[in-house]
Short mmCIF file of C-alpha atoms in Angstrom, two decimals:
data_model
loop_
_atom_site.label_atom_id
_atom_site.label_comp_id
_atom_site.label_asym_id
_atom_site.label_seq_id
_atom_site.Cartn_x
_atom_site.Cartn_y
_atom_site.Cartn_z
CA MET I 1 22.74 -14.74 -11.15
CA ALA I 2 23.49 -18.41 -10.21
CA GLU I 3 27.12 -18.08 -11.27
CA ILE I 4 27.62 -15.27 -8.43
CA GLU I 5 29.22 -16.58 -5.27
CA ARG I 6 27.95 -14.90 -2.03
CA GLU I 7 28.80 -14.80 1.55
CA SER I 8 26.02 -15.84 3.79
CA MET I 9 24.93 -14.61 7.34
CA GLU I 10 22.73 -16.71 9.63
CA TYR I 11 20.10 -15.22 11.74
CA ASP I 12 17.10 -16.56 13.70
CA VAL I 13 14.63 -14.48 11.81
CA VAL I 14 15.03 -12.33 8.80
CA ILE I 15 12.39 -9.88 8.16
CA VAL I 16 11.87 -8.00 4.66
CA GLY I 17 10.64 -4.56 5.05
CA ALA I 18 10.69 -1.92 7.86
CA GLY I 19 7.13 -0.90 7.71
CA PRO I 20 4.62 -1.23 10.85
CA ALA I 21 4.30 -4.96 10.21
CA GLY I 22 8.00 -5.90 10.11
CA LEU I 23 9.14 -3.72 12.81
CA SER I 24 6.29 -4.93 15.16
CA ALA I 25 7.58 -8.54 14.52
CA ALA I 26 11.19 -7.36 15.22
CA ILE I 27 10.37 -5.66 18.19
CA ARG I 28 8.03 -8.54 19.61
CA LEU I 29 10.72 -11.12 18.95
CA LYS I 30 13.30 -9.30 20.97
CA GLN I 31 10.78 -8.77 23.91
CA LEU I 32 10.32 -12.30 23.98
CA ASP I 33 13.88 -13.31 23.78
CA ALA I 34 16.65 -10.80 23.83
CA ASP I 35 19.00 -13.44 22.56
CA LEU I 36 17.26 -14.03 19.16
CA ASN I 37 19.27 -12.70 16.32
CA VAL I 38 16.78 -10.73 14.31
CA VAL I 39 17.57 -8.55 11.13
CA VAL I 40 15.22 -6.12 9.22
CA LEU I 41 16.04 -5.28 5.53
CA GLU I 42 14.56 -2.11 4.31
CA LYS I 43 14.75 -1.15 0.44
CA GLY I 44 14.24 2.76 1.32
CA SER I 45 17.32 4.78 1.88
CA GLU I 46 16.15 5.07 5.32
CA VAL I 47 13.29 3.70 7.53
CA GLY I 48 10.30 5.67 6.38
CA ALA I 49 11.55 6.87 3.11
CA HIS I 50 9.04 4.94 1.18
CA ILE I 51 6.22 5.83 3.43
CA LEU I 52 4.43 9.04 2.65
CA SER I 53 3.15 10.78 5.55
CA GLY I 54 -0.66 10.90 6.46
CA ALA I 55 -2.96 8.45 8.07
CA VAL I 56 -5.48 8.00 10.87
CA LEU I 57 -3.94 5.33 13.12
CA ASP I 58 -6.11 3.13 15.62
CA PRO I 59 -3.38 2.55 18.20
CA VAL I 60 -4.56 -0.82 19.20
CA GLY I 61 -1.48 -2.50 17.71
CA LEU I 62 0.88 -0.05 19.38
CA ASN I 63 -0.90 -0.57 22.75
CA THR I 64 -0.33 -4.17 22.58
CA LEU I 65 3.21 -3.95 21.33
CA ILE I 66 4.36 -0.91 23.48
CA PRO I 67 1.77 -0.05 26.10
CA ASP I 68 3.85 2.83 27.26
CA TRP I 69 4.41 4.46 23.97
CA LYS I 70 3.32 7.86 25.15
CA GLU I 71 5.97 7.91 27.79
CA LYS I 72 8.60 6.71 25.21
CA GLY I 73 7.73 9.81 22.74
CA ALA I 74 5.87 8.01 20.11
CA PRO I 75 4.85 10.63 17.44
CA LEU I 76 1.08 10.35 18.01
CA ASN I 77 0.45 14.00 18.59
CA VAL I 78 -3.00 14.88 17.04
CA PRO I 79 -5.92 12.94 18.27
CA VAL I 80 -9.01 13.01 16.11
CA LYS I 81 -11.31 15.68 17.27
CA SER I 82 -13.98 15.75 14.62
CA ASP I 83 -14.93 13.28 11.98
CA LYS I 84 -17.11 14.55 9.01
CA PHE I 85 -18.38 12.36 5.97
CA TYR I 86 -19.90 13.87 2.76
CA LEU I 87 -21.52 12.68 -0.27
CA LEU I 88 -19.87 15.11 -3.06
CA GLY I 89 -21.57 16.41 -6.22
CA GLU I 90 -19.67 18.63 -8.72
CA ALA I 91 -20.81 22.07 -7.02
CA GLY I 92 -21.89 20.97 -3.62
CA GLN I 93 -21.90 18.44 -0.82
CA LEU I 94 -24.33 16.61 1.42
CA PRO I 95 -23.23 15.73 4.84
CA ILE I 96 -23.77 12.06 5.82
CA PRO I 97 -24.56 11.79 9.44
CA THR I 98 -22.25 9.65 11.46
CA PHE I 99 -24.51 8.53 14.37
CA PRO I 100 -26.22 5.78 12.50
CA MET I 101 -22.90 4.23 11.62
CA PRO I 102 -21.69 1.24 13.54
CA PRO I 103 -19.51 1.70 16.27
CA LEU I 104 -16.47 0.36 14.39
CA MET I 105 -16.55 3.40 12.05
CA ASN I 106 -15.88 5.86 15.16
CA ASN I 107 -12.52 7.45 14.87
CA HIS I 108 -12.68 8.45 18.69
CA GLY I 109 -9.39 7.56 20.22
CA ASN I 110 -7.37 7.49 16.98
CA TYR I 111 -4.67 9.84 15.69
CA ILE I 112 -3.61 11.79 12.75
CA VAL I 113 0.02 10.65 12.05
CA SER I 114 2.85 10.60 9.86
CA MET I 115 3.46 6.75 9.58
CA GLY I 116 6.93 7.52 8.13
CA ASN I 117 7.79 9.07 11.44
CA VAL I 118 5.86 6.39 13.42
CA CYS I 119 8.15 3.75 11.79
CA ARG I 120 11.27 5.76 12.26
CA TRP I 121 10.29 5.87 15.94
CA MET I 122 9.64 2.19 15.89
CA ALA I 123 13.08 1.53 14.27
CA GLU I 124 14.51 3.27 17.22
CA GLN I 125 12.77 1.08 19.67
CA ALA I 126 13.91 -1.95 17.79
CA GLU I 127 17.48 -1.09 17.50
CA GLU I 128 17.38 -0.44 21.49
CA LEU I 129 16.41 -3.99 21.81
CA GLY I 130 19.20 -5.14 19.59
CA VAL I 131 17.48 -5.58 16.12
CA GLU I 132 19.78 -5.17 13.30
CA ILE I 133 18.16 -2.85 10.64
CA PHE I 134 19.85 -2.26 7.22
CA PRO I 135 18.26 0.45 4.96
CA GLY I 136 19.19 0.65 1.32
CA MET I 137 18.99 -3.17 1.09
CA SER I 138 16.69 -4.43 -1.41
CA CYS I 139 15.80 -8.09 -1.42
CA SER I 140 15.89 -9.32 -5.05
CA GLU I 141 15.79 -13.04 -4.61
CA LEU I 142 14.57 -15.83 -2.22
CA VAL I 143 16.85 -18.50 -1.13
CA TYR I 144 15.42 -21.99 -1.07
CA GLY I 145 16.55 -25.07 0.98
CA ASP I 146 16.81 -28.51 -0.14
CA ASN I 147 13.11 -29.52 0.66
CA GLY I 148 11.59 -26.42 -1.13
CA GLU I 149 11.39 -24.19 1.77
CA VAL I 150 12.17 -20.53 2.00
CA LYS I 151 15.76 -20.47 3.58
CA GLY I 152 16.70 -16.89 3.16
CA VAL I 153 16.91 -13.83 0.86
CA VAL I 154 19.46 -12.34 -1.46
CA ALA I 155 20.02 -8.60 -0.63
CA GLY I 156 22.34 -5.71 -1.44
CA VAL I 157 22.97 -6.54 -5.10
CA PHE I 158 24.43 -3.29 -6.91
CA GLY I 159 25.96 -2.35 -10.03
CA LEU I 160 24.53 -4.61 -12.53
CA GLU I 161 24.79 -3.70 -16.12
CA ALA I 162 21.69 -2.07 -17.97
CA ASP I 163 20.79 -5.46 -19.56
CA GLY I 164 20.79 -7.13 -16.19
CA THR I 165 24.22 -8.83 -16.73
CA ILE I 166 27.14 -8.87 -14.40
CA GLY I 167 29.60 -6.17 -14.99
CA PRO I 168 33.10 -5.05 -13.55
CA ASP I 169 31.49 -3.05 -10.94
CA THR I 170 28.77 -5.32 -9.77
CA GLU I 171 28.53 -5.96 -6.08
CA PRO I 172 26.98 -9.41 -5.64
CA GLY I 173 25.15 -8.81 -2.34
CA MET I 174 24.78 -11.61 0.14
CA GLU I 175 22.49 -14.16 1.52
CA LEU I 176 20.86 -13.76 4.73
CA HIS I 177 19.41 -16.98 5.99
CA GLY I 178 16.94 -17.40 8.75
CA LYS I 179 15.14 -20.15 10.73
CA TYR I 180 12.12 -18.14 9.62
CA VAL I 181 11.86 -15.58 6.99
CA PHE I 182 9.10 -12.80 7.18
CA LEU I 183 7.97 -10.91 4.14
CA SER I 184 6.36 -7.65 5.04
CA GLU I 185 7.00 -5.85 1.62
CA GLY I 186 3.62 -4.09 1.41
CA VAL I 187 1.22 -4.47 -1.15
CA ARG I 188 2.22 -6.67 -4.15
CA GLY I 189 5.77 -7.27 -3.19
CA SER I 190 7.68 -9.17 -5.80
CA LEU I 191 8.87 -11.82 -3.20
CA SER I 192 5.53 -12.25 -1.70
CA LYS I 193 3.98 -12.71 -5.24
CA GLU I 194 6.44 -15.41 -5.92
CA VAL I 195 5.71 -17.40 -2.65
CA ILE I 196 2.00 -17.03 -3.16
CA ALA I 197 2.22 -18.41 -6.63
CA LYS I 198 4.92 -21.29 -5.55
CA TYR I 199 2.89 -22.64 -2.76
CA GLU I 200 -0.64 -21.77 -4.25
CA LEU I 201 -1.11 -19.62 -0.94
CA ASP I 202 -4.32 -18.02 -2.51
CA LYS I 203 -6.08 -21.08 -4.12
CA ASP I 204 -8.79 -20.95 -1.59
CA ALA I 205 -9.19 -17.27 -1.52
CA GLU I 206 -11.13 -14.69 -3.72
CA PRO I 207 -8.92 -12.60 -6.23
CA GLN I 208 -7.14 -9.78 -4.21
CA LYS I 209 -8.84 -6.36 -5.05
CA TYR I 210 -6.89 -3.07 -5.06
CA GLY I 211 -7.18 0.73 -5.15
CA ILE I 212 -4.76 3.41 -6.17
CA GLY I 213 -4.32 5.90 -3.60
CA MET I 214 -2.72 9.36 -4.44
CA LYS I 215 -1.90 11.78 -1.64
CA GLU I 216 -0.43 15.29 -1.33
CA ILE I 217 0.74 17.07 1.74
CA TRP I 218 -0.14 20.51 1.92
CA GLU I 219 0.58 23.60 4.25
CA ILE I 220 -2.40 25.66 4.46
CA ASP I 221 -3.47 29.10 5.81
CA PRO I 222 -3.49 28.79 9.59
CA ASP I 223 -6.92 30.38 9.65
CA LYS I 224 -8.34 27.61 7.68
CA HIS I 225 -6.47 24.73 9.67
CA ASN I 226 -8.35 22.52 12.23
CA GLU I 227 -6.01 20.37 13.84
CA GLY I 228 -7.51 16.92 14.46
CA ALA I 229 -10.31 17.22 11.77
CA VAL I 230 -10.90 14.15 9.40
CA PHE I 231 -12.93 14.63 6.33
CA HIS I 232 -13.91 11.64 4.19
CA SER I 233 -16.30 11.60 1.06
CA LEU I 234 -17.90 9.47 -1.56
CA GLY I 235 -19.43 10.49 -4.98
CA TRP I 236 -17.83 13.08 -7.12
CA PRO I 237 -15.51 13.24 -9.14
CA LEU I 238 -15.41 9.31 -9.63
CA GLY I 239 -19.21 9.11 -9.94
CA GLY I 240 -19.95 6.17 -12.03
CA ASN I 241 -16.50 5.88 -13.44
CA ALA I 242 -15.06 4.09 -10.57
CA ALA I 243 -15.48 3.25 -7.07
CA GLY I 244 -13.51 5.20 -4.34
CA GLY I 245 -13.37 8.02 -2.13
CA SER I 246 -11.43 10.96 -0.80
CA PHE I 247 -9.85 11.91 2.54
CA ILE I 248 -8.48 15.09 4.27
CA TYR I 249 -6.67 14.97 7.41
CA HIS I 250 -5.76 18.12 9.59
CA ALA I 251 -2.31 17.25 11.02
CA GLU I 252 -0.03 19.42 13.12
CA ASN I 253 1.94 22.38 12.00
CA ASN I 254 -0.77 23.59 9.69
CA GLN I 255 -0.51 20.75 7.49
CA ILE I 256 -3.12 18.65 5.86
CA PHE I 257 -3.03 15.17 4.18
CA ILE I 258 -5.34 15.18 0.99
CA GLY I 259 -5.88 12.17 -1.22
CA LEU I 260 -8.19 10.09 -3.44
CA VAL I 261 -8.46 6.43 -3.46
CA THR I 262 -9.80 4.96 -6.68
CA ALA I 263 -10.79 1.32 -6.89
CA LEU I 264 -8.77 -0.48 -9.82
CA ASN I 265 -11.76 -2.51 -10.75
CA TYR I 266 -12.84 0.17 -13.03
CA LYS I 267 -14.25 -1.00 -16.56
CA ASN I 268 -13.38 1.90 -18.48
CA PRO I 269 -9.76 2.04 -19.70
CA HIS I 270 -9.92 5.85 -20.35
CA VAL I 271 -10.36 6.49 -16.47
CA PHE I 272 -7.32 8.51 -15.49
CA PRO I 273 -7.05 8.11 -11.49
CA TYR I 274 -4.45 10.81 -11.23
CA MET I 275 -6.52 13.49 -13.11
CA GLU I 276 -9.67 12.35 -11.04
CA PHE I 277 -7.64 13.38 -8.01
CA GLN I 278 -6.57 16.70 -9.42
CA ARG I 279 -10.12 17.50 -10.24
CA PHE I 280 -11.28 16.55 -6.81
CA LYS I 281 -9.31 19.38 -5.42
CA HIS I 282 -11.26 21.86 -7.62
CA HIS I 283 -14.27 20.97 -5.62
CA PRO I 284 -15.55 24.45 -4.19
CA MET I 285 -15.22 23.15 -0.45
CA VAL I 286 -11.81 21.64 -1.13
CA GLN I 287 -10.42 24.59 -3.43
CA LYS I 288 -11.41 26.94 -0.91
CA LEU I 289 -9.24 25.18 1.73
CA LEU I 290 -6.13 24.87 -0.30
CA GLU I 291 -6.30 28.46 -1.67
CA GLY I 292 -3.16 30.35 -0.18
CA GLY I 293 -1.55 27.16 0.81
CA LYS I 294 1.32 25.17 -0.90
CA ARG I 295 1.95 21.38 -1.82
CA VAL I 296 5.09 20.19 -0.10
CA ALA I 297 4.96 16.36 -1.07
CA TYR I 298 3.34 13.92 -3.36
CA GLY I 299 3.09 10.18 -3.56
CA ALA I 300 0.93 7.12 -4.52
CA ARG I 301 0.53 3.65 -3.26
CA ALA I 302 -1.69 0.58 -4.21
CA ILE I 303 -3.84 -0.43 -1.38
CA ALA I 304 -5.34 -4.06 -0.86
CA GLN I 305 -8.83 -4.02 -0.68
CA GLY I 306 -10.07 -7.48 -0.77
CA GLY I 307 -10.45 -7.88 2.87
CA TYR I 308 -11.20 -11.11 4.58
CA GLN I 309 -12.31 -13.18 1.70
CA SER I 310 -9.12 -12.33 -0.33
CA MET I 311 -6.54 -13.06 2.38
CA PRO I 312 -4.24 -15.69 1.13
CA LYS I 313 -2.84 -18.30 3.51
CA ALA I 314 -0.23 -16.33 5.47
CA SER I 315 2.25 -19.24 6.41
CA PHE I 316 4.41 -21.15 4.18
CA PRO I 317 7.27 -23.52 4.64
CA GLY I 318 10.06 -21.47 6.07
CA GLY I 319 8.23 -18.22 6.74
CA ALA I 320 5.33 -16.04 6.78
CA LEU I 321 3.63 -12.99 4.94
CA LEU I 322 2.80 -10.05 7.18
CA GLY I 323 0.58 -6.91 6.81
CA CYS I 324 -0.20 -5.80 3.48
CA SER I 325 1.53 -8.81 1.81
CA VAL I 326 -1.58 -10.56 3.11
CA GLY I 327 -4.01 -7.65 2.51
CA LEU I 328 -5.34 -6.34 5.81
CA VAL I 329 -6.91 -3.04 5.28
CA ASN I 330 -10.17 -2.40 6.77
CA VAL I 331 -11.73 -0.79 3.69
CA PRO I 332 -14.78 1.13 5.32
CA ARG I 333 -12.41 2.47 7.80
CA ILE I 334 -9.55 3.07 5.35
CA LYS I 335 -7.17 1.73 8.11
CA GLY I 336 -4.62 -1.11 8.06
CA ASN I 337 -1.68 -0.09 9.87
CA HIS I 338 -3.23 -1.27 13.20
CA ASN I 339 -3.79 -4.87 11.61
CA ALA I 340 -0.16 -4.91 10.15
CA MET I 341 1.22 -4.26 13.62
CA LEU I 342 -0.95 -6.99 14.98
CA SER I 343 0.00 -9.28 12.18
CA GLY I 344 3.62 -8.77 13.09
CA ILE I 345 3.05 -9.49 16.72
CA ALA I 346 1.22 -12.78 16.06
CA ALA I 347 3.99 -13.96 13.53
CA ALA I 348 6.69 -13.11 16.11
CA GLU I 349 4.89 -15.03 18.81
CA ALA I 350 4.47 -18.07 16.57
CA ALA I 351 8.12 -18.09 15.44
CA HIS I 352 9.40 -17.57 18.95
CA LYS I 353 7.43 -20.60 20.13
CA ALA I 354 8.63 -22.57 17.24
CA ILE I 355 12.18 -21.86 17.75
CA GLY I 356 12.02 -22.51 21.41
CA GLU I 357 10.61 -25.98 20.57
CA GLY I 358 13.67 -26.61 18.46
CA ARG I 359 11.90 -26.19 15.01
CA ALA I 360 13.09 -24.18 12.14
CA SER I 361 12.11 -23.77 8.40
CA ASP I 362 8.72 -25.34 8.84
CA GLU I 363 5.29 -23.98 8.50
CA LEU I 364 3.89 -21.50 11.28
CA THR I 365 0.37 -22.62 10.87
CA GLU I 366 -0.34 -21.21 14.43
CA TYR I 367 0.25 -17.80 12.92
CA ASN I 368 -2.19 -18.37 10.01
CA ASN I 369 -4.83 -19.45 12.32
CA GLU I 370 -4.43 -16.74 14.63
CA LEU I 371 -4.52 -14.18 11.76
CA LYS I 372 -7.94 -15.58 10.57
CA SER I 373 -9.62 -16.11 13.98
CA GLY I 374 -7.99 -13.65 16.16
CA PRO I 375 -8.23 -9.79 16.43
CA VAL I 376 -7.22 -8.95 12.74
CA GLY I 377 -9.65 -11.74 11.35
CA LYS I 378 -12.36 -10.43 13.50
CA ASP I 379 -11.92 -6.73 12.56
CA LEU I 380 -11.91 -7.81 8.76
CA TYR I 381 -14.78 -10.24 8.95
CA LYS I 382 -17.21 -7.63 10.08
CA VAL I 383 -16.67 -5.35 7.01
CA ARG I 384 -16.06 -8.17 4.43
CA ASN I 385 -19.10 -7.35 2.21
CA VAL I 386 -18.54 -3.48 2.02
CA LYS I 387 -16.10 -3.79 -0.85
CA PRO I 388 -18.27 -6.18 -3.01
CA PHE I 389 -21.32 -4.03 -2.28
CA GLN I 390 -19.40 -0.92 -3.24
CA SER I 391 -17.93 -2.61 -6.52
CA ASN I 392 -21.28 -3.95 -7.66
CA ASN I 393 -23.85 -1.42 -6.40
CA GLY I 394 -21.95 1.94 -6.09
CA VAL I 395 -22.06 4.54 -3.68
CA LEU I 396 -25.58 3.64 -2.39
CA GLY I 397 -24.62 0.07 -2.14
CA ALA I 398 -21.77 0.97 0.14
CA LEU I 399 -23.81 3.30 2.21
CA GLY I 400 -26.79 1.41 2.40
CA LEU I 401 -26.44 -2.37 1.94
CA GLY I 402 -22.63 -2.12 3.39
CA GLY I 403 -23.65 -0.16 6.38
CA PHE I 404 -26.60 -2.38 7.16
CA ASP I 405 -24.17 -5.46 6.87
CA MET I 406 -21.63 -3.81 9.37
CA TRP I 407 -24.29 -3.31 11.79
CA THR I 408 -25.68 -7.00 11.59
CA ASN I 409 -22.09 -8.31 11.69
CA THR I 410 -21.58 -6.15 14.70
CA LEU I 411 -24.45 -7.97 16.12
CA GLY I 412 -23.14 -11.33 15.21
CA PHE I 413 -24.86 -12.29 11.85
CA SER I 414 -25.15 -11.42 8.55
CA LEU I 415 -28.07 -11.80 5.92
CA PHE I 416 -25.67 -11.85 3.03
CA GLY I 417 -23.19 -14.41 3.95
CA THR I 418 -19.85 -13.73 2.46
CA LYS I 419 -20.04 -12.01 -0.97
CA LYS I 420 -17.57 -12.87 -3.79
CA HIS I 421 -15.33 -10.51 -5.51
CA GLY I 422 -15.45 -12.22 -8.77
CA LYS I 423 -12.73 -11.02 -11.46
CA SER I 424 -9.40 -9.63 -10.71
CA ASP I 425 -8.89 -6.12 -11.35
CA ALA I 426 -6.96 -6.69 -14.52
CA ALA I 427 -9.72 -8.75 -15.89
CA ALA I 428 -12.32 -6.17 -15.08
CA THR I 429 -10.81 -3.69 -17.76
CA GLU I 430 -13.00 -3.75 -20.75
CA LYS I 431 -11.99 -2.80 -24.12
CA ALA I 432 -11.82 0.98 -25.05
CA SER I 433 -14.63 0.59 -27.96
CA LYS I 434 -17.30 -0.15 -25.22
CA HIS I 435 -16.53 3.32 -23.50
CA LYS I 436 -16.24 6.93 -24.13
CA GLN I 437 -13.33 8.89 -23.58
CA ILE I 438 -13.23 11.33 -20.52
CA ASP I 439 -12.35 14.91 -20.91
CA TYR I 440 -10.17 16.05 -18.01
CA PRO I 441 -9.53 19.83 -17.23
CA LYS I 442 -5.95 20.85 -17.53
CA PRO I 443 -4.23 21.47 -14.10
CA ASP I 444 -3.95 25.16 -13.25
CA GLY I 445 -0.57 24.87 -11.55
CA LYS I 446 -1.92 26.28 -8.37
CA ILE I 447 -4.45 23.78 -6.98
CA SER I 448 -3.86 20.95 -9.45
CA PHE I 449 -0.58 20.04 -11.15
CA ASP I 450 0.57 17.74 -14.17
CA ARG I 451 2.16 14.49 -13.03
CA LEU I 452 5.70 15.15 -13.79
CA THR I 453 5.82 18.10 -11.75
CA ASN I 454 3.95 16.28 -8.87
CA VAL I 455 6.52 13.51 -9.20
CA SER I 456 9.35 15.88 -8.41
CA PHE I 457 7.68 16.37 -5.07
CA SER I 458 8.10 12.60 -4.36
CA PHE I 459 11.96 13.17 -4.48
CA THR I 460 12.14 9.81 -6.21
CA ASN I 461 15.31 8.68 -7.67
CA HIS I 462 16.65 5.67 -9.61
CA GLU I 463 20.30 5.10 -10.74
CA GLU I 464 19.77 5.32 -14.67
CA SER I 465 22.46 2.90 -15.39
CA GLN I 466 20.84 -0.01 -13.55
CA PRO I 467 18.52 -2.38 -15.18
CA ALA I 468 14.86 -1.16 -15.44
CA HIS I 469 12.88 -2.84 -12.52
CA LEU I 470 9.68 -2.66 -14.65
CA LYS I 471 10.05 -5.66 -16.88
CA LEU I 472 7.60 -6.73 -19.70
CA LYS I 473 6.97 -10.34 -20.21
CA ASP I 474 6.27 -9.93 -23.81
CA PRO I 475 7.58 -6.51 -25.20
CA SER I 476 5.32 -6.52 -28.30
CA ILE I 477 2.08 -6.68 -26.20
CA PRO I 478 1.76 -2.89 -25.32
CA VAL I 479 1.58 -1.70 -29.00
CA ALA I 480 0.21 -4.64 -30.59
CA VAL I 481 -2.69 -5.40 -27.90
CA ASN I 482 -3.16 -2.92 -25.20
CA LEU I 483 -2.87 0.15 -27.49
CA PRO I 484 -5.50 -0.89 -29.99
CA ASP I 485 -7.75 -2.75 -27.59
CA TYR I 486 -7.66 -0.81 -24.51
CA ALA I 487 -6.23 2.73 -25.67
CA GLY I 488 -2.98 2.26 -23.92
CA PRO I 489 -4.17 2.36 -20.28
CA SER I 490 -0.93 2.34 -18.75
CA ALA I 491 -0.40 5.91 -19.92
CA ARG I 492 -3.09 6.83 -17.38
CA TYR I 493 -3.27 4.20 -14.57
CA CYS I 494 0.33 5.04 -13.53
CA PRO I 495 0.29 7.99 -11.20
CA ALA I 496 3.94 8.82 -12.20
CA GLY I 497 4.08 9.10 -15.85
CA VAL I 498 6.34 5.94 -16.17
CA TYR I 499 4.67 4.61 -19.39
CA GLU I 500 4.31 6.39 -22.77
CA PHE I 501 3.64 5.66 -26.33
CA VAL I 502 5.68 7.60 -28.62
CA GLY I 503 5.32 8.07 -32.28
CA GLU I 504 2.67 7.30 -34.60
CA GLY I 505 1.30 4.55 -36.73
CA ALA I 506 3.85 1.76 -37.42
CA ASP I 507 6.59 3.78 -35.69
CA THR I 508 4.72 3.83 -32.26
CA LYS I 509 7.00 2.58 -29.50
CA PHE I 510 6.41 1.82 -25.91
CA GLN I 511 8.59 3.64 -23.46
CA ILE I 512 9.20 2.99 -19.88
CA ASN I 513 10.51 5.87 -17.84
CA PHE I 514 11.45 3.92 -14.79
CA GLN I 515 13.30 6.56 -13.11
CA ASN I 516 9.89 8.29 -12.37
CA CYS I 517 8.48 5.16 -10.49
CA VAL I 518 7.12 5.97 -6.96
CA HIS I 519 6.75 2.08 -6.30
CA CYS I 520 3.02 1.88 -6.16
CA LYS I 521 2.86 -1.16 -8.28
CA THR I 522 -0.40 -0.38 -10.00
CA CYS I 523 0.98 -1.47 -13.26
CA ASP I 524 1.58 -4.95 -11.92
CA ILE I 525 -2.13 -4.95 -10.90
CA LYS I 526 -4.18 -3.18 -13.51
CA ASP I 527 -2.62 -4.17 -16.83
CA PRO I 528 -5.21 -5.77 -18.75
CA SER I 529 -2.84 -8.29 -20.26
CA GLN I 530 -1.04 -8.92 -17.01
CA ASN I 531 2.35 -8.33 -18.96
CA ILE I 532 4.13 -6.05 -16.36
CA ASN I 533 6.28 -7.33 -13.65
CA TRP I 534 7.24 -5.02 -10.91
CA THR I 535 10.59 -5.91 -9.27
CA VAL I 536 12.82 -4.34 -6.85
CA PRO I 537 15.39 -1.76 -7.96
CA GLN I 538 18.74 -1.03 -6.30
CA GLY I 539 18.40 -0.58 -2.58
CA GLY I 540 17.79 3.15 -1.69
CA ASP I 541 16.21 4.13 -5.05
CA GLY I 542 12.71 5.01 -5.27
CA PRO I 543 10.80 7.82 -3.34
CA ASN I 544 12.53 9.86 -0.67
CA TYR I 545 9.56 11.14 1.45
CA PRO I 546 10.62 13.91 3.64
CA ASN I 547 10.20 13.78 7.58
CA MET I 548 6.93 15.75 8.19
#
């Protein structure tokens, strides 16, 4: 695309992604200096379009950023009123008492929220301060300066031919340059992946670990609804096939957010995370809750689970990684939005200080140091061993050893040091010949649903004439390697049915239905050959999650 001539615009700070991290950074920059020129570029059709409702939010980040958020009408309307934890079996459940758990696991003072609506509200606050926000603007390339620093991004390219070449209707987009560029793309963002590799930001870190989280929003019988109730579980249906757990949050308006997180370091390539989620809904306790209700939305997203030891360096020449681009989820708490906000605040303060000193396009080492040693780092350090214990020792490891280690870290020490993660999730996948196939029950169409039907409830849309944003490094590998060696795992690990093997024998072909993609990026993470590269499609394409 070097032959395209583009116009450019100059800003003090360019922010990629209008999630909680990017918007927090934008708001804090304008709070510190109203004269700073700040722009936020969002690939979704609107702010929140790519954020499926449903989370328990620790308001510590919001308290820091906008202390009077209640008076300003922030959509935090459902305080957590009860918190239950279960170990599930196929036919029953065992309550796990919460009183022995360390204080950091307490949900008192937290809120059940739609993060899509929270981000929409945050965007309103940012725009009132003078932040420019451009939705429907995918950032497809980085722009580098003469010294190899990140200088800006290319955004708003539309109308490429299906093969990626320039056509008569191609809109070249424009370059947006900044003294600093913040990448807050979420998990496994394509630009973040590029800068991590280019500057070797992860050379001193453990491999990042991931989970695939699938979520549905249901409207249930009012007699079964318990606004403010929080439910988490371990055990069935994943059992020994994979680590992970489920959640059910009772929100307002008789809605619940229900989901399952499956750790992507599973060995058996026959594991089908989507069908594990559908099977979970048929647990007697869960099915009873859902009967008489209706599903209103579905979505999926990869979750960074590596924690403290997997954090790459968050600063690079010309910019910084924010939020889930770094991997700031507290795994046992299943919370990362508060740390995303805090990271945005810290990056903004470092950039404001640097610009005030006349600096530009250098490395914000103060931000990286603050992220590791400040509130975010302290939050993640206490729980750093829970994920390795869960991965290596299963449910009992997570509950027993992980719980014990969280307690000792709360008291200021650990008997285990810092555990390592070892292999990447892709490398953890073993050959199909070592494992048995898993027989999953057929969805009943009432409580459980087939993938393509559910994908229609993500309201995802991609212009079919555009180039596929899911790119194969070697087109021969899916049929020549992944199908015979790993039983074609992409047909199962994708929660949207994007990948198919069609035909038989010598006529087998690998088909990519990119129009179905919900932007979870699991394929980029779990493919055992690391042959799939997720890139951004045209701006505005992808899921369009409703305002709930």
